[in-house]
Amino acid sequence: MGRINNMSNFLTYAILLFTFAIISVKPAESGLPEKASVSITISSTRTDIKLGSPLPIEITLLNTSDHAIVVEQDISRKAEFVYTINVFEASGRETPKTDYYGVHRGQPPKKPMIVEGSSIQVTVQAGKIIKDYADLNELYDISQPGKYTIQVERTDPTTRSVVKSNSIVVTVTS
Amino acid sequence: MGQPSRQGIALFSVRIEFWRSTGVSVVAIPAPVPQIMSGSNPQGTSAICQNGTIAQSPLNVYVGQKIAFTGCVPLSVADLAISESWSPTPPTQGTAIASFVVTPVTIGAVTTYQESITDVSPTVCGTTQNCDFNSFYWTQSGSYTLSFTYILINGKQNSSTVTFNVSGPTGSNMIQTTMNTTGDVQIQLVGTTPPTPKLILNGTSVNGVQVGIEFTNNATSPAGNTGTYSWVQVLNSTQTHLLANAGLLSCPLAPQSGLDNFYPYPPASPTTTNDSPNNVLTANLGELQRSFNANMYLMWKPTADPACTDGASCTIPVPLGSVNWGWSGDAINTLSTTTGVNGTTWKLSCGTSANAFQASSAYPRWNNTVINGNVTCQ
């Protein structure tokens, strides 16, 4: 009976020690990926949209860390300056980009145009959000009725890893 | 001093007859001291003279608070008044404003901001018992005295004055700027899929963050009124020139000016904001040259006077001054990452400037809103 108690105590100490060791080691030191400091959520006020109408989405970035972080925004709050915005047709094919969004992604435009921005580095407190906006009709050639899947991503300001948003589906009708 | 009008002389004759019949000579009637009542008089009637609050002088107020008051001829002689006036009216130019309103106008997905500034119009009095001074907002700290005078039909007159001690934020350098004058313009790869080269102003490190220029609010609020601060940036001139397959192009054809995207300009923290203007560099370009000049304004809006009942119009933001700043950059596509910088095919020449803070009560002015995004080239 006494040996069993000793064994039980030993195991308890061992488990506690192991747990403490895991807590003490930072993710970066342990080789584990650092936890992202932000989460991204996208939403659209309308999911059923007439062809040619504005197709607005709202992008909310939440500081999920326990400290203030600095996040880049364009002062216009146009999301395309700081997010990669992906739109896929129902077939899974990427929707063709407009000239404007193509320039954002480094592609030469068909007509003479440039893209000008003004970024601002904003302090976001722990647990707080900032919002950006995009009109998908400005970014993608949405000329066919159908279902479109939208997802955005950006670089985490702390870990430099890519953080992806949820996906939403909008239906464009003729 | 105003002279009695012909109509006034006729009225005088009639009143002499009246006073003769009552046995009192109008010529001997004195002109008692008029009263100045504080607060709005939305009805515009003389009821404020009986029911209003007498303005204490001096009145301690803050820039940006609504100022409304009325001159009252004493009721005992109100019927005999032939002239009433305020002086100076309007208040000295550059010290006050009648209104400042910015209205967002959204068409489709685009929001622009229309500005409306109204100067104080001269107050024209009638001959009723009250004369409401056209309401306004002081925009500059100082001590100002306004005088109300009335004249009776017998030529006797009297005056009252009200003095406003106007306070606002203070500081010798209310906007502090941080900006590298060398190395601030850069060419960088930005984004992930794939990274895009940009000509960008962001070579200034502030607390570990790279920006083009940082503005810090160093103003001290007046005692008794913390108020709130905001930023407004007006672009004086911004334009890009290109050397592309189509030759030399200007984007747009003439330099742009106007409000920089948003009113007010977004803050970066409770006391700072910053700006890093940039251009995307695409592979089809041989050269891109950007020039940029702007004024960043610091505005202050006081807490409303508790006695003010006019809701949102009880206060307006007032400018404390501005910083004029600018930069230019010229990126040349060398077509080789060996000769380009930061892993791009581009190299650059550039310059920056930021002038000292200028205290001023002059409002930022704009006729249109310049919104970031695509700019057509011709």
Coordinates of C-alpha atoms in Angstrom, one line a residue:
Chain A
M1 CA 0.0 0.0 0.0
G2 CA 2.8 2.4 1.0
R3 CA 4.7 1.6 -2.2
I4 CA 1.6 2.4 -4.2
N5 CA 1.3 5.8 -2.4
N6 CA 5.0 6.6 -3.1
M7 CA 4.6 5.7 -6.7
S8 CA 1.4 7.9 -6.9
N9 CA 3.2 10.9 -5.3
F10 CA 6.2 10.5 -7.7
L11 CA 3.9 10.4 -10.7
T12 CA 2.0 13.5 -9.5
Y13 CA 5.3 15.4 -9.0
A14 CA 6.5 14.3 -12.4
I15 CA 3.3 15.5 -14.1
L16 CA 3.4 18.8 -12.3
L17 CA 7.1 19.3 -13.3
F18 CA 6.4 18.4 -16.9
T19 CA 3.4 20.8 -17.1
F20 CA 5.5 23.6 -15.5
A21 CA 8.3 23.0 -18.1
I22 CA 5.8 23.2 -20.9
I23 CA 4.3 26.5 -19.6
S24 CA 7.8 28.0 -19.0
V25 CA 9.0 27.5 -22.6
K26 CA 7.9 30.2 -25.0
P27 CA 6.5 28.9 -28.3
A28 CA 9.3 30.4 -30.3
E29 CA 11.9 28.7 -28.1
S30 CA 10.1 25.4 -28.2
G31 CA 10.0 25.4 -32.0
L32 CA 6.2 25.6 -31.9
P33 CA 4.6 28.3 -34.1
E34 CA 3.9 31.5 -32.2
K35 CA 0.3 32.2 -31.6
A36 CA -1.0 34.9 -34.0
S37 CA -1.7 38.3 -32.3
V38 CA -4.8 39.0 -34.5
S39 CA -7.9 37.3 -35.8
I40 CA -9.7 38.4 -38.9
T41 CA -13.4 38.2 -39.6
I42 CA -15.2 39.3 -42.8
S43 CA -18.8 40.0 -43.3
S44 CA -21.2 41.4 -45.8
T45 CA -24.4 43.2 -45.0
R46 CA -26.0 41.6 -48.1
T47 CA -25.4 38.0 -49.3
D48 CA -27.8 38.2 -52.3
I49 CA -26.6 41.0 -54.6
K50 CA -27.8 42.2 -58.0
L51 CA -25.2 42.0 -60.8
G52 CA -23.4 45.4 -61.1
S53 CA -24.4 46.6 -57.6
P54 CA -21.7 47.5 -55.1
L55 CA -20.5 44.4 -53.3
P56 CA -19.2 45.7 -50.0
I57 CA -17.5 43.6 -47.3
E58 CA -16.4 44.7 -43.9
I59 CA -13.2 43.3 -42.4
T60 CA -12.7 43.3 -38.7
L61 CA -9.3 42.7 -37.1
L62 CA -9.2 41.8 -33.5
N63 CA -6.1 42.1 -31.3
T64 CA -6.2 38.6 -29.6
S65 CA -3.0 39.2 -27.7
D66 CA -2.6 40.4 -24.2
H67 CA -0.8 43.6 -25.2
A68 CA -1.1 46.6 -27.5
I69 CA 0.0 46.0 -31.1
V70 CA 0.7 48.3 -34.0
V71 CA -1.3 47.5 -37.2
E72 CA -1.0 49.1 -40.7
Q73 CA -4.1 50.6 -42.3
D74 CA -4.5 52.8 -45.3
I75 CA -6.1 56.1 -44.1
S76 CA -8.8 55.5 -46.7
R77 CA -9.6 52.3 -44.8
K78 CA -9.7 50.5 -48.2
A79 CA -8.8 47.0 -47.3
E80 CA -7.0 46.2 -50.6
F81 CA -4.0 48.2 -49.4
V82 CA -3.3 45.9 -46.5
Y83 CA -5.1 42.7 -47.1
T84 CA -4.9 40.1 -49.9
I85 CA -8.5 39.6 -50.9
N86 CA -9.4 36.4 -52.7
V87 CA -12.6 35.8 -54.6
F88 CA -13.4 32.4 -56.1
E89 CA -16.2 31.3 -58.4
A90 CA -18.3 28.3 -57.6
S91 CA -16.1 26.2 -59.8
G92 CA -13.1 27.1 -57.6
R93 CA -11.5 29.2 -60.3
E94 CA -10.2 32.6 -59.1
T95 CA -12.3 35.5 -60.4
P96 CA -10.4 37.8 -62.8
K97 CA -8.9 40.9 -61.1
T98 CA -9.7 44.4 -62.3
D99 CA -6.9 46.5 -63.6
Y100 CA -7.0 48.4 -60.3
Y101 CA -6.6 45.4 -58.1
G102 CA -4.1 43.9 -60.5
V103 CA -1.8 46.9 -59.9
H104 CA -2.1 46.3 -56.2
R105 CA -0.8 42.8 -56.8
G106 CA 2.0 44.1 -59.0
Q107 CA 0.5 43.5 -62.4
P108 CA 0.9 46.1 -65.1
P109 CA -2.5 47.7 -66.0
K110 CA -4.0 47.7 -69.5
K111 CA -4.7 51.4 -69.3
P112 CA -2.3 54.1 -68.0
M113 CA -3.0 54.3 -64.3
I114 CA -1.3 54.1 -60.9
V115 CA -2.3 53.3 -57.4
E116 CA -1.5 55.8 -54.6
G117 CA -2.0 55.1 -50.9
S118 CA -1.2 56.5 -47.5
S119 CA -0.6 54.1 -44.7
I120 CA -1.0 54.8 -41.0
Q121 CA 0.4 52.7 -38.2
V122 CA -2.4 52.4 -35.7
T123 CA -2.1 51.2 -32.1
V124 CA -4.7 48.6 -31.2
Q125 CA -5.1 47.8 -27.6
A126 CA -5.6 44.2 -26.4
G127 CA -9.1 43.0 -27.1
K128 CA -9.9 45.9 -29.4
I129 CA -10.7 45.9 -33.1
I130 CA -10.2 48.0 -36.2
K131 CA -12.2 47.8 -39.4
D132 CA -11.4 48.1 -43.1
Y133 CA -13.7 48.0 -46.1
A134 CA -13.7 46.8 -49.7
D135 CA -16.0 46.9 -52.6
L136 CA -15.4 43.7 -54.4
N137 CA -16.7 45.1 -57.7
E138 CA -13.7 47.5 -57.7
L139 CA -11.3 44.6 -57.2
Y140 CA -12.8 41.7 -59.3
D141 CA -14.6 41.4 -62.6
I142 CA -17.8 40.0 -61.2
S143 CA -19.8 40.0 -64.5
Q144 CA -21.5 36.6 -64.2
P145 CA -24.3 35.6 -61.9
G146 CA -23.4 32.9 -59.4
K147 CA -22.0 32.1 -56.0
Y148 CA -18.7 33.7 -55.0
T149 CA -16.5 32.6 -52.1
I150 CA -14.5 35.4 -50.4
Q151 CA -11.6 35.1 -48.0
V152 CA -8.9 37.6 -47.0
E153 CA -5.5 37.3 -45.4
R154 CA -2.7 39.5 -44.1
T155 CA 0.6 39.2 -42.4
D156 CA 0.3 39.1 -38.6
P157 CA 2.1 42.2 -37.3
T158 CA 3.8 40.3 -34.5
T159 CA 4.6 36.8 -35.8
R160 CA 4.8 37.8 -39.5
S161 CA 2.8 34.6 -40.3
V162 CA -0.1 34.8 -42.6
V163 CA -3.5 35.0 -40.9
K164 CA -6.6 34.0 -42.8
S165 CA -10.2 35.1 -42.3
N166 CA -13.3 33.1 -42.3
S167 CA -14.9 32.5 -45.8
I168 CA -18.2 33.9 -46.8
V169 CA -20.3 33.2 -49.8
V170 CA -22.4 35.8 -51.7
T171 CA -24.9 35.1 -54.4
V172 CA -24.9 37.5 -57.4
T173 CA -28.1 37.4 -59.4
S174 CA -28.8 38.9 -62.8
Chain B
M1 CA -23.8 108.8 -32.8
G2 CA -26.9 108.2 -35.0
Q3 CA -29.2 111.1 -36.0
P4 CA -33.0 110.8 -35.6
S5 CA -34.6 109.9 -38.9
R6 CA -37.5 111.9 -40.5
Q7 CA -39.8 109.1 -39.4
G8 CA -38.3 109.4 -35.9
I9 CA -39.0 113.2 -35.9
A10 CA -42.6 112.6 -36.8
L11 CA -42.9 110.0 -34.0
F12 CA -41.1 112.5 -31.7
S13 CA -43.9 115.1 -32.4
V14 CA -46.6 112.7 -31.7
R15 CA -45.0 111.6 -28.5
I16 CA -44.4 115.2 -27.4
E17 CA -48.1 115.7 -27.8
F18 CA -48.7 112.5 -25.7
W19 CA -46.3 113.6 -22.9
R20 CA -47.8 117.2 -23.0
S21 CA -51.3 115.7 -22.4
T22 CA -49.9 113.7 -19.4
G23 CA -47.9 116.6 -18.1
V24 CA -44.5 115.0 -18.4
S25 CA -41.8 116.4 -20.8
V26 CA -40.2 113.7 -22.9
V27 CA -37.1 115.9 -23.3
A28 CA -36.3 115.4 -19.7
I29 CA -36.5 111.6 -19.8
P30 CA -33.0 110.0 -19.1
A31 CA -31.7 106.9 -20.9
P32 CA -31.0 104.3 -18.2
V33 CA -28.2 101.8 -18.5
P34 CA -29.2 98.9 -20.9
Q35 CA -28.8 95.3 -19.9
I36 CA -27.0 92.5 -21.7
M37 CA -28.6 89.1 -21.4
S38 CA -26.6 85.9 -22.1
G39 CA -27.8 82.8 -23.9
S40 CA -29.7 82.0 -27.2
N41 CA -32.9 83.8 -27.9
P42 CA -34.5 81.4 -30.4
Q43 CA -37.8 83.4 -30.4
G44 CA -36.0 86.6 -31.1
T45 CA -38.5 88.4 -28.9
S46 CA -38.0 90.8 -26.0
A47 CA -39.2 88.1 -23.6
I48 CA -35.5 87.4 -23.0
C49 CA -35.1 90.9 -21.5
Q50 CA -37.6 90.1 -18.8
N51 CA -36.9 86.4 -18.3
G52 CA -33.3 85.9 -19.3
T53 CA -30.0 85.8 -17.4
I54 CA -28.0 89.0 -17.1
A55 CA -24.5 88.4 -18.6
Q56 CA -21.8 88.8 -16.0
S57 CA -18.8 90.7 -17.3
P58 CA -16.2 89.5 -17.8
L59 CA -17.5 86.2 -19.1
N60 CA -15.0 83.4 -19.0
V61 CA -15.5 81.2 -22.1
Y62 CA -13.5 78.9 -24.3
V63 CA -12.8 79.0 -28.0
G64 CA -15.3 76.9 -29.9
Q65 CA -18.2 77.4 -27.5
K66 CA -21.3 79.0 -28.9
I67 CA -21.7 82.6 -27.9
A68 CA -25.1 84.1 -27.8
F69 CA -26.3 87.3 -26.1
T70 CA -28.8 90.1 -26.4
G71 CA -28.8 93.8 -25.7
C72 CA -32.0 95.1 -23.9
V73 CA -33.3 98.6 -23.8
P74 CA -34.9 99.2 -20.3
L75 CA -38.6 98.5 -20.6
S76 CA -39.4 102.0 -19.1
V77 CA -38.0 103.7 -22.2
A78 CA -38.2 100.9 -24.8
D79 CA -41.0 102.7 -26.8
L80 CA -38.8 105.8 -27.1
A81 CA -35.7 104.1 -28.6
I82 CA -35.0 105.2 -32.2
S83 CA -31.6 103.5 -32.6
E84 CA -29.8 100.4 -31.2
S85 CA -26.4 99.1 -32.2
W86 CA -23.6 96.7 -31.3
S87 CA -20.0 97.5 -31.7
P88 CA -17.9 96.0 -33.1
T89 CA -20.1 93.9 -35.3
P90 CA -19.1 91.5 -36.5
P91 CA -16.3 90.7 -34.1
T92 CA -12.8 91.6 -35.3
Q93 CA -12.0 89.5 -38.4
G94 CA -10.0 86.3 -37.6
T95 CA -11.2 86.0 -34.0
A96 CA -14.7 84.5 -34.5
I97 CA -16.7 82.4 -36.9
A98 CA -20.5 81.9 -37.3
S99 CA -20.4 78.2 -38.2
F100 CA -18.1 75.3 -39.2
V101 CA -19.8 72.2 -40.5
V102 CA -18.4 69.1 -42.3
T103 CA -21.0 66.9 -43.9
P104 CA -20.2 63.4 -45.2
V105 CA -21.8 62.6 -48.5
T106 CA -21.9 59.0 -49.6
I107 CA -22.6 58.0 -53.2
G108 CA -22.3 54.2 -53.8
A109 CA -19.2 53.1 -51.9
V110 CA -17.5 56.5 -51.9
T111 CA -17.8 59.0 -49.1
T112 CA -16.6 62.6 -49.5
Y113 CA -16.7 65.4 -47.0
Q114 CA -18.2 68.8 -47.8
E115 CA -17.0 71.8 -45.7
S116 CA -19.1 74.8 -44.9
I117 CA -17.6 77.8 -43.1
T118 CA -19.7 80.9 -42.5
D119 CA -18.3 84.2 -41.4
V120 CA -20.1 86.2 -38.7
S121 CA -22.5 88.6 -40.4
P122 CA -22.9 92.1 -38.9
T123 CA -25.7 92.4 -36.4
V124 CA -28.4 94.9 -37.6
C125 CA -30.7 96.1 -34.8
G126 CA -34.2 97.3 -35.1
T127 CA -35.9 99.5 -32.5
T128 CA -37.6 96.8 -30.5
Q129 CA -36.6 96.3 -26.9
N130 CA -34.1 93.6 -27.7
C131 CA -31.2 93.3 -30.2
D132 CA -29.8 89.7 -30.5
F133 CA -26.1 89.7 -31.5
N134 CA -25.7 87.2 -34.3
S135 CA -24.5 84.1 -32.5
F136 CA -20.9 83.0 -33.2
Y137 CA -17.9 81.0 -31.8
W138 CA -14.6 82.6 -30.7
T139 CA -11.7 81.0 -32.6
Q140 CA -8.8 82.8 -30.9
S141 CA -8.0 83.2 -27.3
G142 CA -7.9 86.7 -25.9
S143 CA -10.0 89.4 -24.2
Y144 CA -12.8 91.0 -26.3
T145 CA -15.2 93.7 -25.4
L146 CA -18.5 94.3 -27.2
S147 CA -20.7 97.3 -26.6
F148 CA -24.4 97.8 -26.9
T149 CA -25.7 101.4 -27.3
Y150 CA -29.2 102.8 -27.7
I151 CA -30.5 106.3 -28.4
L152 CA -33.8 107.7 -27.3
I153 CA -36.0 110.0 -29.4
N154 CA -34.8 112.9 -27.2
G155 CA -31.2 112.3 -28.2
K156 CA -30.2 110.8 -24.9
Q157 CA -28.3 107.5 -25.1
N158 CA -26.6 105.0 -22.9
S159 CA -24.3 101.9 -23.4
S160 CA -23.3 98.7 -21.7
T161 CA -20.4 96.4 -22.5
V162 CA -19.7 92.8 -22.1
T163 CA -16.1 91.5 -22.0
F164 CA -15.3 87.9 -22.9
N165 CA -12.1 86.3 -21.5
V166 CA -11.6 83.6 -24.1
S167 CA -9.3 80.6 -23.3
G168 CA -8.0 77.8 -25.5
P169 CA -5.2 75.3 -25.6
T170 CA -1.7 76.7 -25.2
G171 CA 1.8 75.6 -26.2
S172 CA 4.7 77.0 -28.3
N173 CA 5.0 73.9 -30.5
M174 CA 1.5 72.3 -30.4
I175 CA 2.3 69.8 -33.2
Q176 CA 5.7 68.1 -32.9
T177 CA 6.8 66.3 -36.0
T178 CA 9.3 63.4 -36.3
M179 CA 10.6 62.9 -39.8
N180 CA 14.0 61.8 -41.2
T181 CA 15.2 64.3 -43.7
T182 CA 17.5 61.7 -45.2
G183 CA 16.6 58.2 -45.9
D184 CA 12.9 58.6 -45.3
V185 CA 11.9 57.9 -48.9
Q186 CA 12.4 54.2 -49.7
I187 CA 11.7 51.4 -52.1
Q188 CA 10.3 48.4 -50.3
L189 CA 8.7 45.1 -51.1
V190 CA 5.3 45.1 -49.4
G191 CA 2.7 42.3 -49.0
T192 CA 2.8 38.6 -49.5
T193 CA 1.2 37.2 -52.6
P194 CA 3.4 38.2 -54.3
P195 CA 5.3 41.1 -52.6
T196 CA 4.9 44.3 -54.5
P197 CA 7.5 47.0 -54.8
K198 CA 6.4 50.4 -53.5
L199 CA 7.9 53.9 -53.5
I200 CA 7.1 54.8 -49.9
L201 CA 7.8 57.4 -47.3
N202 CA 8.5 55.4 -44.2
G203 CA 12.1 55.7 -43.2
T204 CA 11.5 57.2 -39.8
S205 CA 11.5 54.9 -36.8
V206 CA 9.2 55.9 -33.9
N207 CA 9.0 53.5 -31.0
G208 CA 10.1 50.7 -33.2
V209 CA 7.5 51.4 -35.9
Q210 CA 8.4 52.7 -39.4
V211 CA 6.5 55.7 -40.6
G212 CA 7.0 58.6 -43.0
I213 CA 6.2 61.3 -40.6
E214 CA 4.7 61.3 -37.1
F215 CA 2.7 64.2 -35.6
T216 CA 2.4 64.5 -31.8
N217 CA -0.1 66.7 -30.0
N218 CA 1.8 68.8 -27.5
A219 CA -1.0 71.2 -26.7
T220 CA -2.1 71.9 -23.1
S221 CA -5.8 72.2 -22.6
P222 CA -7.0 75.3 -20.7
A223 CA -7.9 75.0 -17.1
G224 CA -11.4 73.7 -16.6
N225 CA -12.0 72.3 -20.0
T226 CA -10.1 69.3 -21.3
G227 CA -12.0 69.1 -24.6
T228 CA -11.1 66.8 -27.4
Y229 CA -8.4 67.0 -30.1
S230 CA -8.6 65.9 -33.7
W231 CA -6.4 66.0 -36.8
V232 CA -7.3 67.3 -40.3
Q233 CA -4.9 66.9 -43.3
V234 CA -5.3 69.0 -46.4
L235 CA -3.3 68.1 -49.5
N236 CA -2.0 71.3 -51.1
S237 CA -0.6 69.5 -54.2
T238 CA 0.1 65.9 -55.1
Q239 CA 0.9 64.5 -58.5
T240 CA 2.9 61.6 -60.0
H241 CA 4.7 61.6 -63.3
L242 CA 5.5 58.4 -65.2
L243 CA 7.8 57.3 -67.9
A244 CA 6.0 54.3 -69.5
N245 CA 5.5 52.7 -72.9
A246 CA 3.0 55.4 -73.8
G247 CA 5.7 58.1 -73.0
L248 CA 5.8 60.7 -70.3
L249 CA 2.4 60.8 -68.4
S250 CA 1.0 62.8 -65.6
C251 CA -1.3 61.3 -63.0
P252 CA -3.6 63.1 -62.9
L253 CA -3.1 65.7 -65.6
A254 CA -3.1 68.6 -63.0
P255 CA -1.9 68.3 -59.4
Q256 CA -4.7 67.2 -56.9
S257 CA -5.6 69.1 -53.8
G258 CA -8.3 68.7 -51.2
L259 CA -9.1 66.9 -47.9
D260 CA -6.9 63.8 -47.4
N261 CA -9.5 61.0 -47.5
F262 CA -11.2 61.4 -44.1
Y263 CA -12.6 64.0 -41.8
P264 CA -11.1 64.0 -39.3
Y265 CA -7.8 62.4 -40.1
P266 CA -7.6 59.0 -38.2
P267 CA -5.5 59.1 -35.0
A268 CA -2.8 56.5 -34.5
S269 CA -3.0 56.8 -30.7
P270 CA -4.7 59.2 -28.3
T271 CA -2.0 61.8 -28.9
T272 CA -0.4 61.0 -32.2
T273 CA -1.0 60.3 -35.9
N274 CA 1.3 59.5 -38.8
D275 CA 1.4 59.3 -42.5
S276 CA 3.3 57.1 -45.0
P277 CA 2.3 58.1 -48.6
N278 CA 3.2 55.5 -51.2
N279 CA 2.9 54.5 -54.8
V280 CA 2.8 50.9 -56.2
L281 CA 5.6 50.3 -58.7
T282 CA 4.6 48.0 -61.6
A283 CA 7.1 46.3 -64.0
N284 CA 5.8 48.2 -67.1
L285 CA 7.1 51.5 -65.8
G286 CA 10.6 53.0 -66.5
E287 CA 10.4 55.8 -64.0
L288 CA 7.9 57.1 -61.4
Q289 CA 8.2 60.5 -59.8
R290 CA 5.9 61.6 -57.0
S291 CA 5.6 65.1 -55.4
F292 CA 3.5 65.7 -52.3
N293 CA 2.8 68.7 -50.1
A294 CA 0.2 68.9 -47.3
N295 CA -0.8 70.7 -44.2
M296 CA -1.6 68.8 -41.0
Y297 CA -4.0 70.7 -38.7
L298 CA -4.6 70.2 -35.0
M299 CA -8.1 71.0 -33.9
W300 CA -9.6 71.3 -30.5
K301 CA -13.3 71.1 -29.5
P302 CA -14.2 72.3 -26.0
T303 CA -16.7 70.7 -23.7
A304 CA -20.0 72.6 -24.0
D305 CA -21.1 75.2 -21.6
P306 CA -23.7 73.4 -19.4
A307 CA -26.1 76.4 -19.9
C308 CA -26.1 75.9 -23.7
T309 CA -29.3 74.3 -24.9
D310 CA -28.5 74.1 -28.6
G311 CA -27.3 70.5 -28.7
A312 CA -24.6 69.6 -31.2
S313 CA -24.2 73.3 -32.2
C314 CA -23.1 74.3 -28.7
T315 CA -19.4 73.6 -29.8
I316 CA -17.3 73.4 -32.9
P317 CA -13.7 72.4 -33.5
V318 CA -11.3 75.3 -33.7
P319 CA -7.9 75.1 -35.4
L320 CA -4.8 75.6 -33.2
G321 CA -2.4 75.7 -36.1
S322 CA -0.7 73.5 -38.7
V323 CA 2.5 72.0 -40.0
N324 CA 3.3 72.3 -43.7
W325 CA 5.3 69.3 -44.9
G326 CA 6.2 67.5 -48.1
W327 CA 8.3 65.0 -49.9
S328 CA 9.3 64.0 -53.4
G329 CA 10.7 60.7 -54.7
D330 CA 11.9 59.5 -58.0
A331 CA 12.1 55.7 -58.6
I332 CA 14.0 54.4 -61.7
N333 CA 13.4 50.9 -62.9
T334 CA 16.9 49.4 -63.6
L335 CA 15.3 46.1 -64.8
S336 CA 17.7 44.2 -62.7
T337 CA 17.6 43.2 -59.0
T338 CA 21.4 43.5 -59.0
T339 CA 21.2 47.3 -59.5
G340 CA 17.9 47.8 -57.7
V341 CA 17.4 48.1 -53.9
N342 CA 15.7 45.9 -51.3
G343 CA 15.3 42.9 -53.7
T344 CA 13.6 45.1 -56.3
T345 CA 14.6 46.3 -59.8
W346 CA 14.2 49.9 -58.6
K347 CA 16.6 52.6 -57.3
L348 CA 15.7 56.1 -56.2
S349 CA 16.5 59.7 -55.6
C350 CA 14.5 61.8 -53.2
G351 CA 13.9 64.6 -50.7
T352 CA 11.7 65.6 -47.8
S353 CA 10.8 68.7 -45.8
A354 CA 8.8 69.6 -42.8
N355 CA 8.3 73.2 -41.6
A356 CA 7.9 74.3 -38.1
F357 CA 4.5 74.5 -36.4
Q358 CA 2.6 77.6 -37.2
A359 CA 0.0 78.7 -34.7
S360 CA -3.1 80.0 -36.4
S361 CA -6.8 80.2 -36.1
A362 CA -7.2 79.9 -39.9
Y363 CA -9.5 76.9 -40.7
P364 CA -8.4 74.1 -43.1
R365 CA -10.1 74.8 -46.4
W366 CA -11.0 72.3 -49.1
N367 CA -13.3 72.0 -52.1
N368 CA -13.1 68.2 -52.7
T369 CA -11.9 65.0 -51.1
V370 CA -8.8 63.2 -52.4
I371 CA -9.4 59.4 -52.0
N372 CA -6.6 56.9 -52.2
G373 CA -6.8 54.3 -54.9
N374 CA -6.4 54.4 -58.6
V375 CA -5.3 57.6 -60.4
T376 CA -5.7 58.0 -64.2
C377 CA -2.7 59.0 -66.2
Q378 CA -2.7 61.2 -69.3

